[in-house]
Coordinates of C-alpha atoms in Angstrom, one line a residue:
X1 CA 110.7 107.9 49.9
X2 CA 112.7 106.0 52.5
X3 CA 115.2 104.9 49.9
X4 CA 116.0 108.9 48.9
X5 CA 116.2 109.7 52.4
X6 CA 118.8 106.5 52.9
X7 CA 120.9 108.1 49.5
X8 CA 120.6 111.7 50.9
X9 CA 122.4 110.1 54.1
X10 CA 124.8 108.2 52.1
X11 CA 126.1 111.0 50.9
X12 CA 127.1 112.8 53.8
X13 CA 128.3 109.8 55.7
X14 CA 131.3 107.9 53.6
X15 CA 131.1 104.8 56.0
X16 CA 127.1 104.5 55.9
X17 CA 127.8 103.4 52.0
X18 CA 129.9 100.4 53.3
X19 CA 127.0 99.5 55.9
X20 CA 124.2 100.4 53.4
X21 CA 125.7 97.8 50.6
X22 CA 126.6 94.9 53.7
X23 CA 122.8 95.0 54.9
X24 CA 121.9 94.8 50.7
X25 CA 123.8 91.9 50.6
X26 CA 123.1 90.3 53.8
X27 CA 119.2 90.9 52.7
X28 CA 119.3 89.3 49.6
X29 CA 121.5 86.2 50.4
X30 CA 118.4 85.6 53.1
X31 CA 115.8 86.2 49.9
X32 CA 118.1 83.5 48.0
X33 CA 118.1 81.1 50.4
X34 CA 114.3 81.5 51.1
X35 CA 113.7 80.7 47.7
X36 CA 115.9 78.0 47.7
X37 CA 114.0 76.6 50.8
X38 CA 110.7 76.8 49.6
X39 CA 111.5 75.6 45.6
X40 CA 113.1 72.5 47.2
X41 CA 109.7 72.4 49.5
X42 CA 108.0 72.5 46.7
X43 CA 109.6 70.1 44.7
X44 CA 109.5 67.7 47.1
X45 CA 105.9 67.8 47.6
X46 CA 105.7 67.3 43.5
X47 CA 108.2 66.1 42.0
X48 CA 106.1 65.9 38.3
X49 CA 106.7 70.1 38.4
X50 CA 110.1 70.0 39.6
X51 CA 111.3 71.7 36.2
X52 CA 108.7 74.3 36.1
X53 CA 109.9 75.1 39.6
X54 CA 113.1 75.5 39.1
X55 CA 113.0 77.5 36.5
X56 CA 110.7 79.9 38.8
X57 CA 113.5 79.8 41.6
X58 CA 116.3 81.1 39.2
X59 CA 114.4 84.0 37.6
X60 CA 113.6 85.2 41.0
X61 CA 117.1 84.4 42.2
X62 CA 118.6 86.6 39.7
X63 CA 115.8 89.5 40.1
X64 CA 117.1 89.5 43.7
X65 CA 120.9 89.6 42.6
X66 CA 119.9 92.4 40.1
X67 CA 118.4 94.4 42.5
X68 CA 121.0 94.2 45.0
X69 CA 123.9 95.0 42.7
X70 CA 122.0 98.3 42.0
X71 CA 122.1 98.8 45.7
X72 CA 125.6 98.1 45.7
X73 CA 127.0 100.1 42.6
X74 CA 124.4 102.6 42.6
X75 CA 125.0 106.3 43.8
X76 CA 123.1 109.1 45.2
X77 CA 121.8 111.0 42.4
X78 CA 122.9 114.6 43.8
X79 CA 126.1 116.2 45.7
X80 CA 126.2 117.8 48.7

């Protein structure tokens, strides 16, 4: 719902795409480093699961980045 509404404005405002795709990328280089925080948390606390960790942390990196380059790339579905 919210994300429709934020298209429908996109559309009618050419600047709100550029401000719409900074705050995408802005969120998700927060998520990143979250994840990055609490793997290396984790890690630390044991070390015997460090690889099953890791490997955690950089599927859900890349979910992020895929999520936010369809925030970035992707277009309102209609035209004024």
């Amino acid at each position: 719902m919210l994300l429709s509404t934020i298209l429908e404005a996109v559309s009618y405002v050419p600047g709100l795409a550029a401000i719409a795709a900074a705050v995408a990328v802005i969120g998700a280089a927060i998520g990143i480093g979250r994840i990055g925080q609490s793997a290396m948390e984790a890690m630390a606390r044991q070390p015997e699961a460090a690889g099953r960790i890791q490997s955690g942390m950089i599927i859900a990196g890349a979910l992020v980045e895929g999520a936010t380059l369809f925030a970035i790339v992707g277009k309102p579905s209609h035209k004024p």
